[in-house]
Amino acid sequence: MAVGRASSESTGAADTGQSGTSHPGELPRMTKITGIRGMNDISPSQTPAWQMAEHAAREVLATYGYREVRPPIVERTELFRRSVGEGTDIVEKEMYTFTDRGGDSLTLRPECTASCVRAAIEHGWLREGGQRIWHIGPMFRYERPQKGRYRQFHQLDVECLGFPGPDVDAELMLILARLWRRLGLEGLELQINSLGSRPTQARYRELLVEYFQRNRDALDDDSQRRLTTNPLRILDSKNPEMQQIVADAPSILDHLDPAEAAHLDGIRAMLDQAGLAYSLNPRLVRGLDYYTSTVFEWVTNRLGAQNAVCGGGRYDGLVAEVGGGGQSAPAIGFALGMERLVALLEEASIEPPASAPDAYLVAVGDAAAGAAHALAERVRDALPELRLVVDAAPGGMRAKMKRADRSGARMALILGDDEVAARTVSLKPLRSDSQQSAVAWAELPVRLAAEE
Ligand code: AMP
């Protein structure tokens, strides 16, 4: 089972059998427990950038009328087998699958579109008409971890269910362009393609297999294998030696039927009218089987090998596939990699707004320690936006003032037993030369507000 393999590999600790433990892969008692390889802790210093990105996404999506959904992280394995596809890397090699205590095969979701579709069918959301929905959360794939590629990563997932397009196809691309602008990101390139309907794909697949079979000697091992499992993915090969043979392969765009070509033209016309630049990439295929018709990706040259920030496309057959044929609906969506978005913000030196406290309260002495929280609560009642940290670690005045300074706060509020007796506090500006002054408790909110 992938889960067990991941945890023992992550620590590098072999199970010696001498630990006295009964579970396979369990660590000896005296070994430090570490996190799992490819699954990151996002530290307090990193979260402001994440929050900035998430906040911008939430706001942009709300302005377009998209509503948040929160599906569970675990689904039946069958959901992903049927939607993402048996021949894909995700299903073949990357899923965290386990049997629960009731004997059901469950999987930590490797992506979220299938969950959104399942939920929409299960709860009859589509009976109310088209649904514009989104979700942000962790996804899990047992991949080889490297920069920009993790085993737990986060996606912003946006889905338009029940709309035939091409208008919503263009809308999703415009949403992303607006998000980049809102965050101040530049240099992201939009690529689009159409994979046609299933019958078109089947015809094109035959042509492709024929072409690659003729050039079989030039294919690397991975592509030879894909020739039978997933020939379209050969077009996605990153092997430099494969680039020429891929470039000379037949183009799907020459094999679209008139309606499919018109759909793509419709998107292009809307993007042109809205002034959004894109390039047409007939080699753009995606790693999931459910896509038909429109596919698109936003790529950057600023993140090294993991250059795709966001990918999406139309999946008009998925509702019928997941729902067992009871219902069908056209749909399109995208998934944006949050780790890559945050890395782009960092690369462009786009900083989140400062999150240092406004004031830092230090109390020295027993009476002061007792009074500190009551005073702080009164200040918070009066100034709900104020960021006020109450010092909590042991130490004398010197140590406490050092922590006040290190917190980045603009002001220290110093409370000693004498101040408590006089019902005052000393307000000391930490980032200017202004003098320390005594302020009556009753006056404190007004003074702090004035210092903002
Ligand atoms: P996909 O669901 O494979 O179409 O991926 C959509 C986006 O999710 C990609 O463009 C990446 O930004 C991100 N992504 C996919 N897999 C990973 C991963 N293993 N680690 C980090 N980000 C990922």
Coordinates of C-alpha atoms and ligand atoms in Angstrom, one line a residue:
M1 CA 0.0 0.0 0.0
A2 CA 1.4 3.4 -1.0
V3 CA 0.7 5.0 2.3
G4 CA 2.9 2.7 4.3
R5 CA 5.7 2.9 1.7
A6 CA 5.6 6.7 1.8
S7 CA 6.1 6.9 5.6
S8 CA 9.0 4.4 5.9
E9 CA 10.7 6.0 2.9
S10 CA 10.3 9.4 4.4
T11 CA 12.3 8.8 7.5
G12 CA 14.9 6.6 5.9
A13 CA 14.5 4.4 9.0
A14 CA 14.3 0.7 8.3
D15 CA 12.2 -1.3 10.6
T16 CA 14.8 -3.3 12.5
G17 CA 12.3 -5.6 14.1
Q18 CA 13.8 -4.7 17.5
S19 CA 11.5 -1.9 18.3
G20 CA 9.0 -4.0 20.1
T21 CA 6.3 -2.5 17.9
S22 CA 3.7 -4.6 16.2
H23 CA 2.9 -2.5 13.1
P24 CA 4.9 -2.8 9.9
G25 CA 6.9 0.3 9.2
E26 CA 6.4 1.7 12.7
L27 CA 9.4 3.6 14.1
P28 CA 11.4 2.4 17.2
R29 CA 10.2 4.4 20.2
M30 CA 13.3 6.5 20.6
T31 CA 13.4 7.7 17.0
K32 CA 12.3 11.3 16.3
I33 CA 9.1 11.3 14.3
T34 CA 9.3 13.4 11.2
G35 CA 6.9 14.4 8.5
I36 CA 6.3 12.5 5.3
R37 CA 8.5 13.0 2.3
G38 CA 6.8 15.3 -0.2
M39 CA 4.3 16.6 2.3
N40 CA 5.1 20.0 3.5
D41 CA 4.5 22.0 6.7
I42 CA 3.5 25.5 5.7
S43 CA 5.1 27.6 8.4
P44 CA 3.8 30.8 10.1
S45 CA 6.2 32.9 8.0
Q46 CA 4.8 31.4 4.8
T47 CA 1.1 31.5 5.5
P48 CA 0.7 35.3 4.8
A49 CA 1.7 34.6 1.1
W50 CA -0.8 31.7 1.0
Q51 CA -3.5 33.8 2.6
M52 CA -2.9 36.6 0.1
A53 CA -3.2 34.2 -2.8
E54 CA -6.3 32.5 -1.4
H55 CA -8.0 35.8 -0.5
A56 CA -7.4 37.2 -4.0
A57 CA -8.8 34.0 -5.5
R58 CA -11.9 34.1 -3.2
E59 CA -12.6 37.7 -4.1
V60 CA -12.2 37.3 -7.8
L61 CA -14.3 34.2 -7.9
A62 CA -17.1 35.8 -5.9
T63 CA -17.2 38.7 -8.3
Y64 CA -17.9 36.3 -11.1
G65 CA -20.6 34.5 -9.2
Y66 CA -18.8 31.3 -8.2
R67 CA -19.7 29.7 -4.9
E68 CA -17.5 27.6 -2.6
V69 CA -18.0 23.9 -2.0
R70 CA -16.1 21.6 0.4
P71 CA -16.2 18.0 -0.6
P72 CA -14.4 15.4 1.6
I73 CA -10.7 14.5 1.0
V74 CA -11.4 10.7 0.8
E75 CA -13.6 9.2 -1.9
R76 CA -14.3 5.7 -3.2
T77 CA -11.3 4.5 -5.3
E78 CA -13.8 3.7 -8.1
L79 CA -14.5 7.4 -8.6
F80 CA -11.0 8.1 -9.7
R81 CA -10.6 4.9 -11.7
R82 CA -13.7 5.8 -13.7
S83 CA -13.0 9.5 -14.1
V84 CA -9.3 10.2 -14.2
G85 CA -8.8 6.9 -16.1
E86 CA -7.2 3.5 -15.7
G87 CA -4.3 4.2 -18.0
T88 CA -3.2 7.4 -16.4
D89 CA -0.1 7.9 -14.3
I90 CA -2.3 9.1 -11.5
V91 CA -4.4 5.9 -11.3
E92 CA -1.7 3.5 -12.3
K93 CA 1.0 4.7 -9.9
E94 CA 0.2 7.7 -7.8
M95 CA -2.9 7.1 -5.7
Y96 CA -2.9 6.8 -1.9
T97 CA -5.3 3.9 -1.7
F98 CA -6.3 1.9 1.4
T99 CA -8.9 -0.4 2.6
D100 CA -10.9 1.0 5.5
R101 CA -12.1 -1.1 8.5
G102 CA -15.4 -1.8 6.7
G103 CA -13.5 -3.4 3.7
D104 CA -14.1 -0.5 1.2
S105 CA -11.4 0.6 -1.1
L106 CA -10.9 4.4 -0.5
T107 CA -8.5 6.9 -2.0
L108 CA -7.1 10.2 -0.8
R109 CA -8.2 12.4 -3.6
P110 CA -5.5 13.1 -6.3
E111 CA -7.6 15.8 -7.8
C112 CA -11.0 17.4 -7.1
T113 CA -13.0 17.6 -10.3
A114 CA -14.4 14.1 -9.9
S115 CA -15.5 14.9 -6.3
C116 CA -17.3 18.1 -7.4
V117 CA -19.1 16.1 -10.2
R118 CA -20.0 13.3 -7.8
A119 CA -21.3 15.8 -5.2
A120 CA -23.3 17.7 -7.9
I121 CA -25.0 14.5 -9.1
E122 CA -25.6 13.1 -5.6
H123 CA -27.3 16.3 -4.3
G124 CA -29.1 17.2 -7.5
W125 CA -27.3 20.5 -7.8
L126 CA -27.7 20.4 -11.6
R127 CA -31.5 20.3 -11.3
E128 CA -31.3 23.9 -10.2
G129 CA -29.5 24.8 -13.5
G130 CA -25.8 25.4 -14.2
Q131 CA -23.4 25.5 -11.3
R132 CA -20.4 27.7 -10.9
I133 CA -18.4 26.3 -8.0
W134 CA -14.9 26.3 -6.5
H135 CA -12.9 24.6 -3.8
I136 CA -9.4 25.0 -2.3
G137 CA -7.7 22.1 -0.6
P138 CA -5.0 19.4 -0.4
M139 CA -4.6 16.7 -3.1
F140 CA -2.4 13.6 -2.8
R141 CA -0.3 12.0 -5.5
Y142 CA 2.6 9.5 -4.9
E143 CA 5.0 11.3 -7.2
R144 CA 8.7 11.7 -7.1
P145 CA 9.1 14.9 -4.9
Q146 CA 11.1 17.7 -6.4
K147 CA 10.8 21.5 -6.5
G148 CA 7.2 22.4 -7.4
R149 CA 6.1 18.7 -7.2
Y150 CA 4.9 17.3 -4.0
R151 CA 2.9 14.3 -2.6
Q152 CA 0.5 16.6 -0.8
F153 CA -0.1 19.8 -2.7
H154 CA -3.0 22.2 -2.8
Q155 CA -5.2 23.2 -5.7
L156 CA -7.7 25.9 -6.3
D157 CA -10.3 24.0 -8.3
V158 CA -13.0 25.9 -10.3
E159 CA -15.8 24.1 -12.1
C160 CA -18.6 25.2 -14.4
L161 CA -21.2 22.4 -14.5
G162 CA -24.1 22.3 -16.9
F163 CA -22.9 25.0 -19.4
P164 CA -22.0 24.0 -23.0
G165 CA -19.7 27.0 -23.7
P166 CA -17.7 28.3 -25.4
D167 CA -18.5 31.4 -23.3
V168 CA -17.8 29.8 -19.9
D169 CA -14.6 28.3 -21.4
A170 CA -13.4 31.9 -22.1
E171 CA -14.7 33.1 -18.8
L172 CA -12.5 30.7 -16.8
M173 CA -9.4 31.9 -18.7
L174 CA -10.4 35.5 -18.1
I175 CA -10.9 34.8 -14.3
L176 CA -7.3 33.5 -14.2
A177 CA -6.0 36.5 -16.1
R178 CA -7.7 38.8 -13.6
L179 CA -6.3 36.8 -10.7
W180 CA -2.7 37.3 -12.1
R181 CA -3.4 41.0 -12.5
R182 CA -4.9 41.3 -9.0
L183 CA -1.8 39.7 -7.5
G184 CA 0.6 41.7 -9.7
L185 CA 1.9 38.6 -11.5
E186 CA 3.4 38.9 -15.0
G187 CA 4.8 36.6 -17.6
L188 CA 2.2 33.8 -17.5
E189 CA 1.3 32.5 -20.9
L190 CA -2.1 31.0 -21.8
Q191 CA -2.0 28.0 -24.1
I192 CA -5.2 26.4 -25.5
N193 CA -6.1 23.4 -27.6
S194 CA -9.1 21.2 -28.4
L195 CA -9.0 17.5 -28.0
G196 CA -12.4 17.1 -29.8
S197 CA -15.2 14.7 -28.8
R198 CA -14.6 11.1 -27.9
P199 CA -15.2 9.8 -31.5
T200 CA -12.7 12.5 -32.8
Q201 CA -10.2 11.5 -30.1
A202 CA -10.6 7.8 -31.1
R203 CA -10.0 8.6 -34.8
Y204 CA -7.0 10.8 -33.9
R205 CA -5.6 8.2 -31.6
E206 CA -5.5 5.7 -34.4
L207 CA -3.7 8.2 -36.6
L208 CA -1.3 8.9 -33.8
V209 CA -0.6 5.3 -33.0
E210 CA 0.0 4.6 -36.7
Y211 CA 2.4 7.5 -36.9
F212 CA 4.3 6.6 -33.8
Q213 CA 4.4 2.9 -34.8
R214 CA 6.1 3.9 -38.0
N215 CA 8.6 5.8 -35.9
R216 CA 8.8 3.2 -33.1
D217 CA 12.6 3.2 -33.0
A218 CA 12.7 6.9 -32.1
L219 CA 10.4 6.4 -29.0
D220 CA 11.8 6.2 -25.5
D221 CA 10.6 3.4 -23.2
D222 CA 7.9 5.5 -21.6
S223 CA 6.4 6.4 -24.9
Q224 CA 6.6 2.8 -26.2
R225 CA 4.5 1.8 -23.2
R226 CA 2.1 4.7 -23.7
L227 CA 1.6 3.6 -27.3
T228 CA -0.8 1.0 -26.0
T229 CA -2.0 2.7 -22.8
N230 CA -2.3 6.4 -23.6
P231 CA -0.8 7.5 -26.9
L232 CA -2.0 11.1 -26.7
R233 CA 0.3 11.5 -23.7
I234 CA 3.3 10.9 -25.9
L235 CA 2.7 14.4 -27.2
D236 CA 3.4 15.6 -23.7
S237 CA 6.9 14.0 -23.5
K238 CA 9.6 16.2 -21.9
N239 CA 12.4 14.1 -23.4
P240 CA 14.5 16.4 -25.6
E241 CA 15.2 13.5 -27.9
M242 CA 11.6 13.1 -28.6
Q243 CA 10.8 16.7 -29.5
Q244 CA 11.3 16.3 -33.3
I245 CA 9.1 13.2 -33.6
V246 CA 6.4 14.9 -31.5
A247 CA 6.6 18.1 -33.5
D248 CA 6.1 16.1 -36.8
A249 CA 3.1 14.1 -35.4
P250 CA -0.3 14.7 -36.9
S251 CA -2.1 17.7 -35.3
I252 CA -5.5 17.2 -33.6
L253 CA -6.5 20.6 -35.0
D254 CA -6.6 19.1 -38.5
H255 CA -9.0 16.5 -37.4
L256 CA -11.7 18.3 -35.4
D257 CA -15.2 18.1 -36.8
P258 CA -17.0 21.4 -37.8
A259 CA -18.8 21.8 -34.5
E260 CA -15.6 21.2 -32.5
A261 CA -13.7 23.7 -34.7
A262 CA -16.5 26.2 -34.2
H263 CA -16.3 25.8 -30.4
L264 CA -12.6 26.5 -30.4
D265 CA -13.1 29.5 -32.8
G266 CA -15.8 30.8 -30.4
I267 CA -13.4 30.8 -27.5
R268 CA -10.7 32.5 -29.6
A269 CA -13.1 35.2 -30.7
M270 CA -14.1 35.9 -27.1
L271 CA -10.5 36.0 -25.9
D272 CA -9.6 38.3 -28.8
Q273 CA -12.5 40.7 -28.0
A274 CA -11.5 40.8 -24.3
G275 CA -7.9 41.4 -25.3
L276 CA -6.5 38.3 -23.6
A277 CA -3.4 36.9 -25.4
Y278 CA -3.0 33.2 -25.9
S279 CA -1.2 30.7 -28.1
L280 CA -2.7 27.7 -29.8
N281 CA -0.8 24.6 -28.8
P282 CA -1.9 21.5 -30.7
R283 CA 0.4 19.3 -28.6
L284 CA -1.3 20.3 -25.4
V285 CA -2.8 17.2 -23.8
R286 CA -3.6 16.7 -20.2
G287 CA -2.8 13.9 -17.8
L288 CA -6.4 12.9 -17.0
D289 CA -8.6 10.9 -19.3
Y290 CA -11.9 12.8 -18.8
Y291 CA -11.1 15.8 -21.0
T292 CA -12.9 16.4 -24.3
S293 CA -12.9 19.5 -26.5
T294 CA -11.3 22.5 -24.9
V295 CA -8.1 22.1 -22.9
F296 CA -5.8 24.9 -21.6
E297 CA -2.8 25.6 -19.5
W298 CA -1.1 28.6 -18.0
V299 CA 2.6 28.2 -18.1
T300 CA 5.6 30.2 -16.9
N301 CA 9.3 30.2 -17.5
R302 CA 10.0 31.3 -14.0
L303 CA 9.7 28.1 -12.0
G304 CA 12.1 25.7 -13.7
A305 CA 10.9 22.3 -14.8
Q306 CA 7.5 22.5 -13.2
N307 CA 6.3 25.2 -15.6
A308 CA 2.5 24.6 -15.5
V309 CA 0.8 26.7 -12.9
C310 CA -2.8 25.9 -13.9
G311 CA -4.5 23.4 -16.2
G312 CA -8.0 22.7 -17.2
G313 CA -10.5 21.7 -19.8
R314 CA -13.9 20.6 -20.8
Y315 CA -15.2 17.2 -19.6
D316 CA -18.6 16.9 -21.2
G317 CA -18.8 13.1 -20.7
L318 CA -17.9 13.0 -17.0
V319 CA -21.3 13.6 -15.4
A320 CA -22.7 10.6 -17.3
E321 CA -19.6 8.5 -16.4
V322 CA -19.7 9.3 -12.7
G323 CA -23.5 9.1 -12.5
G324 CA -23.7 5.8 -14.2
G325 CA -25.4 7.3 -17.2
G326 CA -28.5 8.5 -15.3
Q327 CA -27.8 12.1 -16.2
S328 CA -25.5 14.0 -18.5
A329 CA -24.3 17.6 -18.6
P330 CA -21.6 19.6 -20.3
A331 CA -18.9 20.9 -18.0
I332 CA -15.5 22.6 -17.8
G333 CA -13.1 23.4 -15.0
F334 CA -9.5 24.1 -14.0
A335 CA -7.1 23.3 -11.2
L336 CA -4.5 25.9 -10.1
G337 CA -1.4 24.7 -8.2
M338 CA -1.3 26.8 -5.1
E339 CA 2.4 25.9 -4.2
R340 CA 3.4 27.1 -7.7
L341 CA 1.3 30.2 -7.4
V342 CA 3.0 31.0 -4.0
A343 CA 6.4 30.3 -5.5
L344 CA 5.7 32.7 -8.4
L345 CA 4.7 35.4 -5.9
E346 CA 8.0 34.8 -4.0
E347 CA 10.0 34.8 -7.2
A348 CA 8.4 38.2 -8.2
S349 CA 9.1 39.5 -4.7
I350 CA 5.4 40.2 -4.2
E351 CA 5.1 40.5 -0.5
P352 CA 1.9 40.0 1.5
P353 CA 0.8 43.0 3.7
A354 CA 2.8 43.2 6.9
S355 CA 1.3 41.1 9.7
A356 CA 3.3 42.3 12.7
P357 CA 1.3 43.2 15.8
D358 CA 0.4 46.8 16.4
A359 CA 1.2 46.6 20.1
Y360 CA 2.9 44.2 22.5
L361 CA 2.0 44.2 26.1
V362 CA 4.6 43.2 28.7
A363 CA 3.7 42.7 32.4
V364 CA 6.3 42.6 35.1
G365 CA 5.3 41.7 38.7
D366 CA 2.5 39.7 40.1
A367 CA -0.2 42.3 40.2
A368 CA 0.6 43.3 36.6
A369 CA 0.5 39.7 35.4
G370 CA -2.9 39.4 36.9
A371 CA -4.2 42.6 35.3
A372 CA -2.6 42.3 31.9
H373 CA -5.3 40.1 30.2
A374 CA -8.2 42.0 31.6
L375 CA -6.7 45.3 30.2
A376 CA -5.9 43.7 26.9
E377 CA -9.5 42.4 26.6
R378 CA -10.9 45.9 27.2
V379 CA -8.6 47.3 24.6
R380 CA -9.7 44.6 22.1
D381 CA -13.4 45.4 22.9
A382 CA -12.8 49.0 21.9
L383 CA -10.5 48.3 19.0
P384 CA -11.5 45.0 17.3
E385 CA -9.0 45.5 14.4
L386 CA -6.0 46.2 16.7
R387 CA -3.3 43.5 16.7
L388 CA -2.3 43.2 20.4
V389 CA 0.0 40.4 21.6
V390 CA 0.3 39.8 25.3
D391 CA 3.8 38.5 26.3
A392 CA 3.5 35.0 27.7
A393 CA 7.1 33.7 28.2
P394 CA 9.0 33.9 31.5
G395 CA 11.8 36.4 32.1
G396 CA 12.6 39.8 33.4
M397 CA 11.9 43.2 31.9
R398 CA 15.0 43.0 29.6
A399 CA 13.9 39.7 28.1
K400 CA 10.3 40.8 27.7
M401 CA 11.3 44.1 25.9
K402 CA 13.6 42.1 23.6
R403 CA 10.7 40.0 22.6
A404 CA 8.5 43.0 22.1
D405 CA 11.1 44.4 19.7
R406 CA 11.5 41.1 17.9
S407 CA 7.7 40.8 17.4
G408 CA 7.9 43.8 15.0
A409 CA 5.2 45.6 17.0
R410 CA 5.1 49.4 16.7
M411 CA 4.4 50.0 20.4
A412 CA 5.2 48.3 23.7
L413 CA 2.7 48.6 26.5
I414 CA 4.5 48.2 29.8
L415 CA 2.6 47.2 32.9
G416 CA 4.4 47.1 36.3
D417 CA 2.8 46.8 39.7
D418 CA 3.2 50.6 40.1
E419 CA 1.2 51.2 36.9
V420 CA -1.5 48.8 38.1
A421 CA -1.8 50.7 41.3
A422 CA -2.1 54.0 39.4
R423 CA -4.4 52.3 36.7
T424 CA -2.0 53.4 34.0
V425 CA 0.3 51.8 31.4
S426 CA 3.5 53.0 29.9
L427 CA 3.3 53.4 26.1
K428 CA 6.7 53.1 24.5
P429 CA 7.0 53.6 20.7
L430 CA 9.4 51.0 19.3
R431 CA 9.9 52.2 15.8
S432 CA 10.4 56.0 16.4
D433 CA 12.3 58.3 18.7
S434 CA 9.1 59.5 20.4
Q435 CA 9.2 59.5 24.2
Q436 CA 7.6 56.9 26.4
S437 CA 4.5 58.2 28.2
A438 CA 2.1 57.1 30.9
V439 CA -1.5 56.6 29.7
A440 CA -4.5 56.0 31.9
W441 CA -6.3 52.7 31.2
A442 CA -9.5 54.5 30.3
E443 CA -7.6 56.6 27.7
L444 CA -5.6 53.7 26.2
P445 CA -7.9 52.8 23.3
V446 CA -8.1 56.4 22.1
R447 CA -4.3 56.8 22.4
L448 CA -3.7 53.5 20.5
A449 CA -6.1 54.5 17.8
A450 CA -4.3 57.8 17.4
E451 CA -1.0 56.0 17.0
E452 CA -2.3 53.8 14.1
Ligands
AMP1 P1 -3.5 18.5 -12.9 O1 -4.6 18.2 -11.8 O2 -2.5 17.4 -13.0 O3 -4.1 19.0 -14.2 O4 -2.7 19.7 -12.3 C1 -3.2 21.0 -12.2 C2 -2.1 21.9 -11.6 O5 -1.9 21.4 -10.2 C3 -0.8 21.9 -12.2 O6 -0.7 22.8 -13.2 C4 0.1 22.2 -11.0 O7 0.2 23.6 -10.8 C5 -0.6 21.6 -9.9 N1 0.0 20.3 -9.5 C6 -0.3 19.1 -10.1 N2 0.4 18.1 -9.5 C7 1.2 18.7 -8.5 C8 2.1 18.2 -7.6 N3 2.4 16.9 -7.5 N4 2.7 19.1 -6.8 C9 2.5 20.4 -6.9 N5 1.6 20.9 -7.7 C10 0.9 20.1 -8.6

